[in-house]
Coordinates of C-alpha atoms and ligand atoms in Angstrom, one line a residue:
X24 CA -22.5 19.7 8.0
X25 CA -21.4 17.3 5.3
X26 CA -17.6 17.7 5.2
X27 CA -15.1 19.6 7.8
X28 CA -11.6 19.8 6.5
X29 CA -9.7 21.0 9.0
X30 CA -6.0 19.0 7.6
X31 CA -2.5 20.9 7.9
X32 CA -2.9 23.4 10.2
X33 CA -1.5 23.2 14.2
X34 CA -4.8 22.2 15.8
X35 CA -4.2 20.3 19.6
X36 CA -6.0 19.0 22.2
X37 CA -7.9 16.8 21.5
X38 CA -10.9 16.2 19.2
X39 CA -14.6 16.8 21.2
X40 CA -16.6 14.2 21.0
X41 CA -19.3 16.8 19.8
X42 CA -18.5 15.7 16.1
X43 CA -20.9 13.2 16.8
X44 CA -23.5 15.3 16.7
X45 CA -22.8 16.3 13.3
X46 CA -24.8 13.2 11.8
X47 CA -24.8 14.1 8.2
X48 CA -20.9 14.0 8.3
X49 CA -19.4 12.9 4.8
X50 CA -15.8 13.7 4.9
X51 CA -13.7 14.2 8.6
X52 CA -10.3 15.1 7.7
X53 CA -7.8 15.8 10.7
X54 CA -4.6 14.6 9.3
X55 CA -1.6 16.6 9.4
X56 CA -2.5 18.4 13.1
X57 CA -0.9 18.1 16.4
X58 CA -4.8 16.3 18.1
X59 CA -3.3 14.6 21.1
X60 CA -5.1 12.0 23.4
X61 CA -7.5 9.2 23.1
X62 CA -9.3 10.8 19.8
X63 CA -13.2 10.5 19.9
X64 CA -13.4 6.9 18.3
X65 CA -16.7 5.8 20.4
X66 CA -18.6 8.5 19.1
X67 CA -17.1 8.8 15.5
X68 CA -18.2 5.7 15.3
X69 CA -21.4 6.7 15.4
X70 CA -21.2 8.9 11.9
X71 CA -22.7 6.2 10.0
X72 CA -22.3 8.3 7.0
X73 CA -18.8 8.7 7.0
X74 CA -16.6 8.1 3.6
X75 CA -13.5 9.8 4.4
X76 CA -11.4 9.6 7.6
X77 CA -8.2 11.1 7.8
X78 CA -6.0 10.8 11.5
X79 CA -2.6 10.7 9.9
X80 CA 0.4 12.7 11.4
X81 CA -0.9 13.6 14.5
X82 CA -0.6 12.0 17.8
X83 CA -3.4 10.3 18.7
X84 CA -3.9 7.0 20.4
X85 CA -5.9 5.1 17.4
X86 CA -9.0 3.2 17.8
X87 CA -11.1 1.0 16.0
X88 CA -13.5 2.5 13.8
X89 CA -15.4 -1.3 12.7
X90 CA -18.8 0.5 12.6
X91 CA -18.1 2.8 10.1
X92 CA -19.3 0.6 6.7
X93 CA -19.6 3.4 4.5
X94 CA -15.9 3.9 4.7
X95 CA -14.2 4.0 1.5
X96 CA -11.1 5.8 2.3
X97 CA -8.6 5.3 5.7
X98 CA -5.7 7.6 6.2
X99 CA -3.9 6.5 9.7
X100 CA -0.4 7.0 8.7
X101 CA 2.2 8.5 11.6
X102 CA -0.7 7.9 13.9
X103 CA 2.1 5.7 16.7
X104 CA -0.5 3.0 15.7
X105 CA 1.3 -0.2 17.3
X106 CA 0.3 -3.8 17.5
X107 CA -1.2 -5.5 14.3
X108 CA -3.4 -4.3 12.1
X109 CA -7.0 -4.6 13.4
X110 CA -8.7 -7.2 12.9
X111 CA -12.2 -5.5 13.1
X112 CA -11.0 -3.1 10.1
X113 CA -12.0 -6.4 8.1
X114 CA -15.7 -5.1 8.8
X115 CA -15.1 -2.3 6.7
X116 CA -16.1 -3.4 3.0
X117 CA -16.4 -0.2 1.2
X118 CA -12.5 0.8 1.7
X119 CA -11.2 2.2 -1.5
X120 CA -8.4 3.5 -0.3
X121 CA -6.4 1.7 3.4
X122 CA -3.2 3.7 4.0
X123 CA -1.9 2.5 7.0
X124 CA 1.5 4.0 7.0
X125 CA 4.8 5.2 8.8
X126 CA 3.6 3.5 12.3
X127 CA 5.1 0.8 14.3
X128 CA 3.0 -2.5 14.0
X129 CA 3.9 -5.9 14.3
X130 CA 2.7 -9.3 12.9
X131 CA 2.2 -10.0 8.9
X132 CA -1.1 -8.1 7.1
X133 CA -3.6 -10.2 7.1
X134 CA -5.3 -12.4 5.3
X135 CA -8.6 -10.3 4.6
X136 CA -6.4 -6.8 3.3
X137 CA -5.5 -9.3 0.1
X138 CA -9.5 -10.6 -0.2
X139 CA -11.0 -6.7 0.2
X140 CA -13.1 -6.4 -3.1
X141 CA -13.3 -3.2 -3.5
X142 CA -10.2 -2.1 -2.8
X143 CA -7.6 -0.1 -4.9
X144 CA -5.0 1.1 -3.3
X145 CA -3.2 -0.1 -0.5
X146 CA -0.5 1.5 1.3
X147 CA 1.5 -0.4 4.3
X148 CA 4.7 0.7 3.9
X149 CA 7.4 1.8 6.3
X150 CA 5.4 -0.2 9.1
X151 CA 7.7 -2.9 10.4
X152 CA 5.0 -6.1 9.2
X153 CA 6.5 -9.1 8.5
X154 CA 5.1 -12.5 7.5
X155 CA 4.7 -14.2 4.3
X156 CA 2.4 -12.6 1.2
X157 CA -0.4 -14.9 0.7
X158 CA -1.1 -17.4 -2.6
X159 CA -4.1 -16.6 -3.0
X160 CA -4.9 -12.5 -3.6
X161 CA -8.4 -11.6 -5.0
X162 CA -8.4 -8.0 -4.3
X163 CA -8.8 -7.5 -8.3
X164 CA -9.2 -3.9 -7.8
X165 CA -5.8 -3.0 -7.0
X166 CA -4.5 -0.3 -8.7
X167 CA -1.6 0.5 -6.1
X168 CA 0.0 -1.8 -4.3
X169 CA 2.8 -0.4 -1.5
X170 CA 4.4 -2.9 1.4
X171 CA 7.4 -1.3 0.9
X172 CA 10.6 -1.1 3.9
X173 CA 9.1 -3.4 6.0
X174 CA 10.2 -7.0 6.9
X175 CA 8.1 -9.2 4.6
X176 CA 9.5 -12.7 3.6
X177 CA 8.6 -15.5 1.4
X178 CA 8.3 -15.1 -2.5
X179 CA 6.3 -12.6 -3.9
X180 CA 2.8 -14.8 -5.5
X181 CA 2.3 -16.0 -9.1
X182 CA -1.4 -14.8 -8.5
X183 CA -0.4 -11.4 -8.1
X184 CA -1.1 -11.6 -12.1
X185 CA -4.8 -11.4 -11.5
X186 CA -4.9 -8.0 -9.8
X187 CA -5.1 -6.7 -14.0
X188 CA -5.9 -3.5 -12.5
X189 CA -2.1 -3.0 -11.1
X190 CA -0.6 0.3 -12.1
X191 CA 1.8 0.7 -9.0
X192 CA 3.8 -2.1 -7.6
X193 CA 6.2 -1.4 -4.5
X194 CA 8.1 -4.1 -2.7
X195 CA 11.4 -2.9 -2.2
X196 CA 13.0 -3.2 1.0
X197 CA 12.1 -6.1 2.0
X198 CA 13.6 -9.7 2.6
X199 CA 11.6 -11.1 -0.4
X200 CA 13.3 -14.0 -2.3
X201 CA 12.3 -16.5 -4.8
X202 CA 12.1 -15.3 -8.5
X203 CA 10.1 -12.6 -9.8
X204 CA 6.7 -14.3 -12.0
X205 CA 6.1 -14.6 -15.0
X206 CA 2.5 -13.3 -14.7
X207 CA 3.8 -9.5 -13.6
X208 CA 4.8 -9.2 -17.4
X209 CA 0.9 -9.9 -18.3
X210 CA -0.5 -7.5 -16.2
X211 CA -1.8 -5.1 -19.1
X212 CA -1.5 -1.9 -17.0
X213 CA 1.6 -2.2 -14.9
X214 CA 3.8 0.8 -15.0
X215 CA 6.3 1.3 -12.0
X216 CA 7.8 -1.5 -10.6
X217 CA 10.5 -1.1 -7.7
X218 CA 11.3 -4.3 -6.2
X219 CA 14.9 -3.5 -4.6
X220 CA 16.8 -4.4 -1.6
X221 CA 15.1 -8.0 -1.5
X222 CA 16.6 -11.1 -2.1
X223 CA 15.6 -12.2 -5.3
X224 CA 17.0 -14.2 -8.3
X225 CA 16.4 -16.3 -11.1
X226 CA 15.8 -14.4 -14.5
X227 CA 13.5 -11.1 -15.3
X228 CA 10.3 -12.5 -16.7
X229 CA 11.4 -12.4 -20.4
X230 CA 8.5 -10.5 -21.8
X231 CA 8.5 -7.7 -19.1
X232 CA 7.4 -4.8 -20.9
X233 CA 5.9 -6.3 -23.5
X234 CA 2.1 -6.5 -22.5
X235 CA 2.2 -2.9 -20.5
X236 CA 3.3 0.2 -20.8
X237 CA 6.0 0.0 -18.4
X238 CA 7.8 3.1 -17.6
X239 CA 9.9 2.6 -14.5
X240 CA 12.1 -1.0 -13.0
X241 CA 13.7 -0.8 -9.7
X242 CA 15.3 -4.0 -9.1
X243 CA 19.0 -2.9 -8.1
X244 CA 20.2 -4.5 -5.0
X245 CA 18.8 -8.4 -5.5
X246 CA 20.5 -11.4 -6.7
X247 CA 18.9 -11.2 -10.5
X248 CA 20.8 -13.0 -13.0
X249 CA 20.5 -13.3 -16.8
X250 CA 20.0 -10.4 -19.6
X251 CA 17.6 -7.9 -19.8
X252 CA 14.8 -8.4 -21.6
X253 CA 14.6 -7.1 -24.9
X254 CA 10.6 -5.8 -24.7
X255 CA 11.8 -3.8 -21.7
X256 CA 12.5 -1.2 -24.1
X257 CA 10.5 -1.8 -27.2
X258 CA 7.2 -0.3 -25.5
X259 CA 8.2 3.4 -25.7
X260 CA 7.2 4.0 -22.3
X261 CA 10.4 3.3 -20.2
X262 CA 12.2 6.5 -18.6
X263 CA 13.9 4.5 -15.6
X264 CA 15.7 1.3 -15.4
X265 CA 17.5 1.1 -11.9
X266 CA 19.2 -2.8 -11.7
X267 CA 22.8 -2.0 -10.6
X268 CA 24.2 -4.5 -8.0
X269 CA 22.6 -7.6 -9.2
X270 CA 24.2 -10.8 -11.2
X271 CA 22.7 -9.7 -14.4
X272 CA 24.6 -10.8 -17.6
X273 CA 25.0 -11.3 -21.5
X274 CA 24.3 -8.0 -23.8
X275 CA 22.1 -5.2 -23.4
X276 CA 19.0 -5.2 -25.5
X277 CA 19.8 -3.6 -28.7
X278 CA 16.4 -1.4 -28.4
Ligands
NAG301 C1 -8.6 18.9 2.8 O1 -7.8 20.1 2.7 C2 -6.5 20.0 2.2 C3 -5.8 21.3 2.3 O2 -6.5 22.3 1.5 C4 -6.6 19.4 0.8 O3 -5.3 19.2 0.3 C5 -7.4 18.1 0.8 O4 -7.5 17.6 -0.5 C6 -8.7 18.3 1.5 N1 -9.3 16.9 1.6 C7 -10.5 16.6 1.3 C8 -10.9 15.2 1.5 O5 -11.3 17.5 0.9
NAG302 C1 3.4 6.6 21.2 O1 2.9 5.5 21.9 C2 3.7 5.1 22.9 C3 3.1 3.8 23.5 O2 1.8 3.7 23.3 C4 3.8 6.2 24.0 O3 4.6 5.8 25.0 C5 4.3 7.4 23.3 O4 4.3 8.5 24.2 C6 3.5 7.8 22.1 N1 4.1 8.9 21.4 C7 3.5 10.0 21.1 C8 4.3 11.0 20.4 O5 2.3 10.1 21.3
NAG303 C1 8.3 -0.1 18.2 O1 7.7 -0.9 19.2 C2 8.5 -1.7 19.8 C3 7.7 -2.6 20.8 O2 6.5 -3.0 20.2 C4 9.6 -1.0 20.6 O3 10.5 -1.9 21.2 C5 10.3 -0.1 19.6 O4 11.2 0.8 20.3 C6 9.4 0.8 18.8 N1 10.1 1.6 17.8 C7 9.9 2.8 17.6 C8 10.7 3.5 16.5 O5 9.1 3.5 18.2
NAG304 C1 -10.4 -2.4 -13.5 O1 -10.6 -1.1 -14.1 C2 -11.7 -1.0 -14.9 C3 -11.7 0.4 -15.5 O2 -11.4 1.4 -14.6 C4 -13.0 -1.3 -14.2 O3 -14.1 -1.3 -15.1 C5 -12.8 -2.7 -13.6 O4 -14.0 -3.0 -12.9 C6 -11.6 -2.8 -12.8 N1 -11.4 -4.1 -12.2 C7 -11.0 -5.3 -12.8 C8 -10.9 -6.5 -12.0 O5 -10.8 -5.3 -14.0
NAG305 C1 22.1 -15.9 -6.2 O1 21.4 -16.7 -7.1 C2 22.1 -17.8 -7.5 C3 21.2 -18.5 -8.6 O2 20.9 -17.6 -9.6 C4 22.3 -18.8 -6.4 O3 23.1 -19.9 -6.8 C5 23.1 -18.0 -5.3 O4 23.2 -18.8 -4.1 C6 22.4 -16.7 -4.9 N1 23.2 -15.9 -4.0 C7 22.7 -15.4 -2.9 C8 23.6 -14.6 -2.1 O5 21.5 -15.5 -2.6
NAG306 C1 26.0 -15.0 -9.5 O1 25.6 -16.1 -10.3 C2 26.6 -17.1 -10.3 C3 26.2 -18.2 -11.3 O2 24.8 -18.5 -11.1 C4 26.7 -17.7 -8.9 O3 27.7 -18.7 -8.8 C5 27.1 -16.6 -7.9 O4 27.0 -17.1 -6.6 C6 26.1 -15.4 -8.0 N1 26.6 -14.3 -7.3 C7 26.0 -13.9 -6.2 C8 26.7 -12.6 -5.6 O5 25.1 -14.4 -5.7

């Protein structure tokens, strides 16, 4: 057995540790179930093989799952995961995909989520973290990036303009401050940007839209000031601009 699928039906109980014997185990998807108890974690550790693990939206007590290298896609979201996020997760350096989201953690994402090479998408929203985004972020993968409606502060990182993979950027509901960098508008692929309920001001970068083909800006709810840039709307691609309740000012672009 290579892949067992078993996601969205109304499986409980919970989940024999049997599956270890099923060696050759690719995929384990569980998500979306009603698994109860202390799942299996010991011995599905031992599927060395394993790429894809899905627990989300069930209600398991979640483990750690460090052994599992081959891992290139987490799904633990609804999972009543508390505490931090596990440090030994930093282990697993084939993750593609970490959605950690929808539980009720505390302390700030660490340091190693923002280093993870192969990374490229990362969702942590609705998760109560808090803490500071780092400086430094050279998970140049990223294609997604969601910490959405959790309690992040700080300013959001001029280096954020060397993930040139970003497609997706969520940070709204958050306490974020500071202004909004420069380098987002040179990120060649950005798309969807929704950045509001923070705290921010100062101006829009000024050639926002310019370098991408940027389709959708959130920013309503902040304390942005200034115009709107006039490439927001000279790229063709922009169906939704969303910036009520901020200090903007002077004329709209005539594009
Ligand atoms: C598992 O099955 C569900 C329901 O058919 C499907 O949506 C999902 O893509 C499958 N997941 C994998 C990894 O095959
Ligand atoms: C969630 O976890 C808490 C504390 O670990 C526990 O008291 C509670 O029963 C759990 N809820 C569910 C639905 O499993
Ligand atoms: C989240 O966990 C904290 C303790 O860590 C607890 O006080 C709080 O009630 C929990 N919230 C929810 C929605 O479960
Ligand atoms: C970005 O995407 C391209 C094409 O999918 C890929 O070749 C490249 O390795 C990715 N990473 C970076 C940092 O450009
Ligand atoms: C809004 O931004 C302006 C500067 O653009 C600053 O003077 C003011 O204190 C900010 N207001 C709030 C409520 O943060
Ligand atoms: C809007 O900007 C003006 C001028 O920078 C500033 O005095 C005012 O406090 C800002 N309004 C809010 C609600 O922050």
């Amino acid at each position: 057995m290579e892949h067992l699928n078993l996601s969205a039906n109304y499986f409980g109980g919970i989940v024999p540790p049997v599956v270890a014997g099923l060696p050759a185990l690719r995929s384990l998807i569980l998500d979306t179930n009603q698994f109860t108890g202390a799942y299996p974690a010991a011995e599905i550790s031992k599927l060395a093989r394993l790429e894809e693990l899905t627990l989300a939206s069930n209600l398991f007590v979640p483990a750690e799952f460090a052994k599992l290298t081959k891992l290139s896609f987490l799904w633990m979201s609804d999972v009543n995961m508390t505490g931090e996020i596990p440090k030994a997760y930093s282990r697993l350096v084939n993750l593609q995909v970490i959605a950690i989201t929808k539980n009720n953690l505390s302390g700030e994402i660490p340091a190693w989520v923002w280093r993870h090479p192969k990374l490229e998408k990362l969702y942590l929203f609705s998760c109560g973290l808090t803490g500071e985004l780092p400086r430094k972020m050279t998970a140049v993968n990223l294609i997604e990036l969601d910490v959405s409606s959790n309690q992040l502060t700080g300013e959001i990182p001029e280096d954020i303009g060397d993930l040139k993979n970003l497609s997706m950027l969520f940070m709204y509901t958050n306490q974020l401050a500071g202004t909004i960098p420069a380098s987002i508008a040179m990120l060649p692929n950005l798309r969807d940007i929704r950045l509001f309920e923070n705290k921010l001001s100062g101006e829009l970068p000024a050639e926002l839209g310019k370098h991408s083909p940027l389709g959708n800006l959130e920013v309503c709810n902040n304390n942005l000031s200034g115009p709107l840039p006039e490439s927001l709307c000279t790229n063709g691609a922009l169906y939704g601009l969303v910036v009520f309740n901020n200090n903007f000012s002077g004329q709209l672009p005539k594009s």
